[in-house]
Amino acid sequence: MNEKIKTIADCCLASGKIDEEQIDILLAEARRDFFDLLYWANKIRETFFGNKIKICSIVSGRLGGCDQDCKFCAQSTRYETDFSKARTTSDEEILNAAGQAKLNGVANFGIVYSGRTVSEKELTRLQGLIKQIRNEFGLGVCASLGVITTEQAQRLVQAGLSRYNHNLETSEQHFGKIVTTHKYADRVRTIQVAQKAGLRVCAGGIFGIGESDDDRVQMALELRRLSVDTVPMNFLHPIEGTPLWGTKTLEPREILSIIA
Ligand code: SF4
């Protein structure tokens, strides 16, 4: 048993916290004693979150047609991919997907839009859909619509939206190497706007995009500072036509280490 990992884990179990110095020790020690890291991460997860998995279901409200340049994304019009052309999902398709989610026993249903933000017309449509999904299926509704203003966030809350997804994607220092058409600060601001409007926030990132261990740690610390509710973790699946096509995918062991 690695005593350094155990000591830090005991501290986490007692206080619910970990500091940057302890994270650095874990990164170094886990290179030698990887399974100790997994063992203690599992104990910490069991202690604070139990052994139940909550599943959510998502539908794409708009696919492709995005003018932004996130290098991992197949939906950008800047890259030649099968998904770069815009396609809007009909109300009927979205409601059918919500009905299926209900049948599958899912509690939360998310509507995801490609693009930097949504237009007035789309926001109005979404307000109606959110109300309908809540009333007809009794599902919690989440949305991922890009950058939103305070007024837009309030309208979504009034329609019954409960959670907003807006990922940081990576650390502030690495962000500019992955996205140049908007800033990290825009993402932080949107998270804060959503929270101020009363929405819970789901925010995480994508790994395997050339980031360092430090980038991963800095993103995690920023998410903690922002008090986000849920952290989605994505791992790059390189898509042909995007700048990150050809990037070596992360080994399963590294993915487990990132989660732990
Ligand atoms: S803003 Fe969203 S949809 Fe647009 S390129 Fe970036 S990740 Fe893709």
Short mmCIF file of C-alpha atoms and ligand atoms in Angstrom, two decimals:
data_model
loop_
_atom_site.label_atom_id
_atom_site.label_comp_id
_atom_site.label_asym_id
_atom_site.label_seq_id
_atom_site.Cartn_x
_atom_site.Cartn_y
_atom_site.Cartn_z
CA MET A 1 0.00 0.00 0.00
CA ASN A 2 1.39 3.40 -0.98
CA GLU A 3 1.40 5.41 2.27
CA LYS A 4 1.51 8.83 0.58
CA ILE A 5 -1.59 8.09 -1.50
CA LYS A 6 -3.34 6.63 1.57
CA THR A 7 -2.54 9.70 3.70
CA ILE A 8 -3.94 12.08 1.07
CA ALA A 9 -7.01 9.87 0.59
CA ASP A 10 -7.64 9.81 4.37
CA CYS A 11 -7.40 13.59 4.38
CA CYS A 12 -9.92 13.80 1.49
CA LEU A 13 -12.29 11.41 3.23
CA ALA A 14 -12.15 13.49 6.41
CA SER A 15 -12.37 16.96 4.88
CA GLY A 16 -13.88 16.46 1.42
CA LYS A 17 -11.03 18.53 0.03
CA ILE A 18 -7.71 18.19 -1.75
CA ASP A 19 -5.12 20.90 -2.47
CA GLU A 20 -2.80 21.44 -5.42
CA GLU A 21 0.28 20.18 -3.58
CA GLN A 22 -1.50 16.93 -2.72
CA ILE A 23 -2.61 16.53 -6.34
CA ASP A 24 1.03 16.86 -7.48
CA ILE A 25 2.05 14.11 -5.04
CA LEU A 26 -0.76 11.87 -6.33
CA LEU A 27 0.34 12.41 -9.94
CA ALA A 28 3.89 11.36 -9.07
CA GLU A 29 2.99 8.43 -6.82
CA ALA A 30 0.34 7.05 -9.19
CA ARG A 31 3.02 6.49 -11.82
CA ARG A 32 4.38 3.76 -9.54
CA ASP A 33 1.25 2.67 -7.68
CA PHE A 34 -1.56 3.20 -10.18
CA PHE A 35 -3.95 0.71 -8.56
CA ASP A 36 -3.61 2.42 -5.18
CA LEU A 37 -4.87 5.61 -6.82
CA LEU A 38 -7.88 3.75 -8.27
CA TYR A 39 -8.60 2.01 -4.96
CA TRP A 40 -8.71 5.24 -2.98
CA ALA A 41 -10.54 7.22 -5.65
CA ASN A 42 -13.21 4.53 -5.56
CA LYS A 43 -13.44 4.76 -1.74
CA ILE A 44 -13.81 8.53 -1.94
CA ARG A 45 -16.50 8.25 -4.62
CA GLU A 46 -18.41 5.65 -2.59
CA THR A 47 -18.23 7.82 0.51
CA PHE A 48 -19.48 11.02 -1.08
CA PHE A 49 -21.67 9.78 -3.94
CA GLY A 50 -22.63 6.19 -3.07
CA ASN A 51 -22.91 3.39 -5.57
CA LYS A 52 -25.76 4.56 -7.76
CA ILE A 53 -25.32 5.86 -11.29
CA LYS A 54 -27.67 8.53 -12.58
CA ILE A 55 -28.18 8.41 -16.32
CA CYS A 56 -29.23 11.32 -18.47
CA SER A 57 -30.22 11.27 -22.10
CA ILE A 58 -29.47 13.91 -24.73
CA VAL A 59 -30.79 14.86 -28.12
CA SER A 60 -29.22 17.13 -30.67
CA GLY A 61 -31.47 20.16 -31.27
CA ARG A 62 -29.16 21.47 -33.95
CA LEU A 63 -26.29 19.59 -35.49
CA GLY A 64 -23.39 21.16 -37.41
CA GLY A 65 -23.28 24.59 -39.05
CA CYS A 66 -21.16 26.14 -36.31
CA ASP A 67 -18.88 29.07 -37.18
CA GLN A 68 -16.55 28.44 -34.22
CA ASP A 69 -13.22 26.63 -34.59
CA CYS A 70 -12.93 24.15 -31.69
CA LYS A 71 -10.26 21.85 -33.11
CA PHE A 72 -11.83 18.63 -31.85
CA CYS A 73 -15.31 19.31 -33.21
CA ALA A 74 -16.86 17.78 -36.32
CA GLN A 75 -19.71 20.32 -36.27
CA SER A 76 -17.62 23.33 -37.27
CA THR A 77 -18.17 24.66 -40.79
CA ARG A 78 -14.43 25.34 -40.93
CA TYR A 79 -13.67 21.65 -41.27
CA GLU A 80 -14.75 19.17 -43.92
CA THR A 81 -16.62 16.50 -42.03
CA ASP A 82 -19.87 14.59 -42.49
CA PHE A 83 -21.47 16.74 -39.76
CA SER A 84 -20.38 20.26 -40.66
CA LYS A 85 -23.63 21.19 -42.49
CA ALA A 86 -26.40 22.58 -40.27
CA ARG A 87 -29.42 20.43 -39.52
CA THR A 88 -32.14 21.36 -37.05
CA THR A 89 -34.03 18.58 -35.31
CA SER A 90 -37.82 18.96 -35.54
CA ASP A 91 -40.06 19.42 -32.49
CA GLU A 92 -41.53 16.02 -33.20
CA GLU A 93 -38.10 14.33 -33.21
CA ILE A 94 -37.14 16.03 -29.94
CA LEU A 95 -40.42 15.06 -28.25
CA ASN A 96 -40.09 11.48 -29.49
CA ALA A 97 -36.58 11.33 -28.03
CA ALA A 98 -37.89 12.69 -24.71
CA GLY A 99 -40.65 10.05 -24.69
CA GLN A 100 -38.08 7.34 -25.34
CA ALA A 101 -35.89 8.70 -22.52
CA LYS A 102 -38.87 8.48 -20.18
CA LEU A 103 -39.51 4.87 -21.23
CA ASN A 104 -35.84 4.10 -20.56
CA GLY A 105 -36.23 5.33 -16.98
CA VAL A 106 -34.02 8.38 -17.41
CA ALA A 107 -34.63 11.30 -15.02
CA ASN A 108 -33.00 14.13 -16.97
CA PHE A 109 -33.22 14.94 -20.65
CA GLY A 110 -30.84 17.37 -22.36
CA ILE A 111 -31.20 19.33 -25.59
CA VAL A 112 -27.86 20.15 -27.20
CA TYR A 113 -27.32 22.81 -29.85
CA SER A 114 -24.23 23.28 -31.97
CA GLY A 115 -23.03 26.85 -32.37
CA ARG A 116 -21.79 29.76 -30.32
CA THR A 117 -25.27 30.79 -29.20
CA VAL A 118 -28.97 30.50 -30.12
CA SER A 119 -31.18 32.94 -32.03
CA GLU A 120 -34.37 34.52 -30.68
CA LYS A 121 -36.45 32.19 -32.85
CA GLU A 122 -34.67 29.10 -31.51
CA LEU A 123 -34.91 30.31 -27.92
CA THR A 124 -38.67 30.79 -28.26
CA ARG A 125 -39.02 27.29 -29.73
CA LEU A 126 -36.94 25.87 -26.88
CA GLN A 127 -39.06 27.57 -24.22
CA GLY A 128 -42.10 25.76 -25.62
CA LEU A 129 -40.30 22.43 -25.86
CA ILE A 130 -38.93 22.64 -22.31
CA LYS A 131 -42.43 23.31 -20.91
CA GLN A 132 -43.90 20.47 -22.95
CA ILE A 133 -41.21 17.95 -21.94
CA ARG A 134 -41.66 18.80 -18.26
CA ASN A 135 -45.44 18.67 -18.39
CA GLU A 136 -45.91 15.64 -20.63
CA PHE A 137 -43.07 13.42 -19.45
CA GLY A 138 -42.17 14.79 -16.00
CA LEU A 139 -38.49 14.84 -16.95
CA GLY A 140 -35.90 17.29 -15.64
CA VAL A 141 -34.73 19.28 -18.66
CA CYS A 142 -31.15 20.39 -19.33
CA ALA A 143 -29.81 22.39 -22.25
CA SER A 144 -26.50 23.13 -23.90
CA LEU A 145 -26.96 26.20 -26.09
CA GLY A 146 -23.58 27.93 -26.05
CA VAL A 147 -23.11 31.44 -24.72
CA ILE A 148 -26.28 32.91 -23.18
CA THR A 149 -27.17 36.27 -21.67
CA THR A 150 -28.78 36.83 -18.27
CA GLU A 151 -32.12 37.54 -19.95
CA GLN A 152 -31.94 34.33 -22.00
CA ALA A 153 -31.00 32.31 -18.90
CA GLN A 154 -33.97 33.77 -17.00
CA ARG A 155 -36.35 32.89 -19.84
CA LEU A 156 -35.05 29.31 -19.83
CA VAL A 157 -35.58 29.09 -16.07
CA GLN A 158 -39.14 30.41 -16.42
CA ALA A 159 -39.80 27.73 -19.03
CA GLY A 160 -38.73 25.08 -16.51
CA LEU A 161 -35.09 24.38 -17.41
CA SER A 162 -33.22 22.94 -14.45
CA ARG A 163 -29.62 22.58 -15.58
CA TYR A 164 -27.30 24.19 -18.13
CA ASN A 165 -24.31 22.51 -19.76
CA HIS A 166 -21.36 24.63 -20.78
CA ASN A 167 -17.94 22.96 -20.76
CA LEU A 168 -14.66 24.71 -20.05
CA GLU A 169 -13.07 22.05 -22.32
CA THR A 170 -9.56 22.48 -20.90
CA SER A 171 -7.40 24.83 -18.81
CA GLU A 172 -7.22 28.55 -19.52
CA GLN A 173 -3.56 28.19 -20.56
CA HIS A 174 -4.34 25.46 -23.12
CA PHE A 175 -7.67 26.85 -24.36
CA GLY A 176 -6.14 29.21 -26.96
CA LYS A 177 -4.41 26.26 -28.66
CA ILE A 178 -7.77 24.55 -29.17
CA VAL A 179 -10.23 27.42 -29.75
CA THR A 180 -9.48 30.89 -31.14
CA THR A 181 -12.97 32.18 -32.02
CA HIS A 182 -14.08 32.74 -28.44
CA LYS A 183 -12.33 33.08 -25.13
CA TYR A 184 -12.08 30.99 -22.00
CA ALA A 185 -13.48 33.98 -20.11
CA ASP A 186 -16.65 33.79 -22.28
CA ARG A 187 -17.16 30.24 -21.05
CA VAL A 188 -16.59 31.14 -17.41
CA ARG A 189 -19.01 34.08 -17.75
CA THR A 190 -21.73 31.89 -19.24
CA ILE A 191 -21.42 29.42 -16.36
CA GLN A 192 -21.79 32.28 -13.89
CA VAL A 193 -24.75 33.78 -15.79
CA ALA A 194 -26.54 30.41 -15.71
CA GLN A 195 -25.86 29.97 -11.99
CA LYS A 196 -27.07 33.48 -11.15
CA ALA A 197 -30.31 32.77 -13.00
CA GLY A 198 -30.83 29.75 -10.70
CA LEU A 199 -29.69 26.97 -13.02
CA ARG A 200 -27.50 24.13 -11.85
CA VAL A 201 -24.47 23.84 -14.10
CA CYS A 202 -22.94 20.82 -15.76
CA ALA A 203 -19.42 21.75 -16.92
CA GLY A 204 -16.41 19.66 -17.73
CA GLY A 205 -14.06 19.19 -20.60
CA ILE A 206 -12.39 17.04 -23.17
CA PHE A 207 -9.15 15.12 -22.66
CA GLY A 208 -6.60 13.86 -25.14
CA ILE A 209 -6.34 17.19 -26.98
CA GLY A 210 -2.65 17.75 -26.27
CA GLU A 211 -3.16 19.01 -22.72
CA SER A 212 -0.64 18.37 -19.94
CA ASP A 213 -1.29 16.94 -16.46
CA ASP A 214 -1.15 20.51 -15.18
CA ASP A 215 -3.86 21.59 -17.67
CA ARG A 216 -6.10 18.82 -16.36
CA VAL A 217 -5.50 19.84 -12.77
CA GLN A 218 -6.04 23.54 -13.49
CA MET A 219 -9.35 22.81 -15.22
CA ALA A 220 -10.51 20.68 -12.28
CA LEU A 221 -9.57 23.42 -9.80
CA GLU A 222 -11.41 26.03 -11.88
CA LEU A 223 -14.52 23.81 -11.96
CA ARG A 224 -14.31 23.52 -8.18
CA ARG A 225 -13.93 27.32 -7.82
CA LEU A 226 -17.03 27.73 -10.01
CA SER A 227 -18.99 25.24 -7.84
CA VAL A 228 -20.40 23.39 -10.83
CA ASP A 229 -22.94 20.71 -10.08
CA THR A 230 -21.86 17.94 -12.47
CA VAL A 231 -18.65 17.32 -14.42
CA PRO A 232 -18.95 15.61 -17.81
CA MET A 233 -15.67 14.07 -18.99
CA ASN A 234 -15.12 13.55 -22.70
CA PHE A 235 -12.18 11.76 -24.28
CA LEU A 236 -11.13 12.68 -27.79
CA HIS A 237 -12.31 10.45 -30.56
CA PRO A 238 -10.52 12.12 -33.49
CA ILE A 239 -12.83 12.86 -36.42
CA GLU A 240 -11.51 12.92 -39.96
CA GLY A 241 -11.42 16.47 -41.34
CA THR A 242 -10.84 18.17 -37.98
CA PRO A 243 -7.41 19.54 -37.03
CA LEU A 244 -7.09 16.88 -34.31
CA TRP A 245 -7.62 14.04 -36.78
CA GLY A 246 -4.65 11.70 -36.41
CA THR A 247 -4.14 12.51 -32.73
CA LYS A 248 -3.29 9.38 -30.75
CA THR A 249 -6.18 8.45 -28.49
CA LEU A 250 -5.58 8.12 -24.76
CA GLU A 251 -4.78 4.69 -23.37
CA PRO A 252 -7.52 3.23 -21.10
CA ARG A 253 -5.10 3.37 -18.16
CA GLU A 254 -4.55 7.10 -18.64
CA ILE A 255 -8.30 7.70 -18.87
CA LEU A 256 -8.81 5.87 -15.56
CA SER A 257 -6.03 7.92 -14.03
CA ILE A 258 -7.65 11.19 -15.20
CA ILE A 259 -11.00 10.18 -13.70
CA ALA A 260 -9.37 9.08 -10.44
S1 SF4 B 1 -18.84 25.91 -30.30
FE1 SF4 B 1 -19.60 23.82 -29.96
S2 SF4 B 1 -20.47 23.16 -31.95
FE2 SF4 B 1 -19.17 24.96 -32.33
S3 SF4 B 1 -17.17 24.13 -32.94
FE3 SF4 B 1 -17.11 24.52 -30.70
S4 SF4 B 1 -17.73 22.57 -29.74
FE4 SF4 B 1 -18.33 22.47 -31.93
#
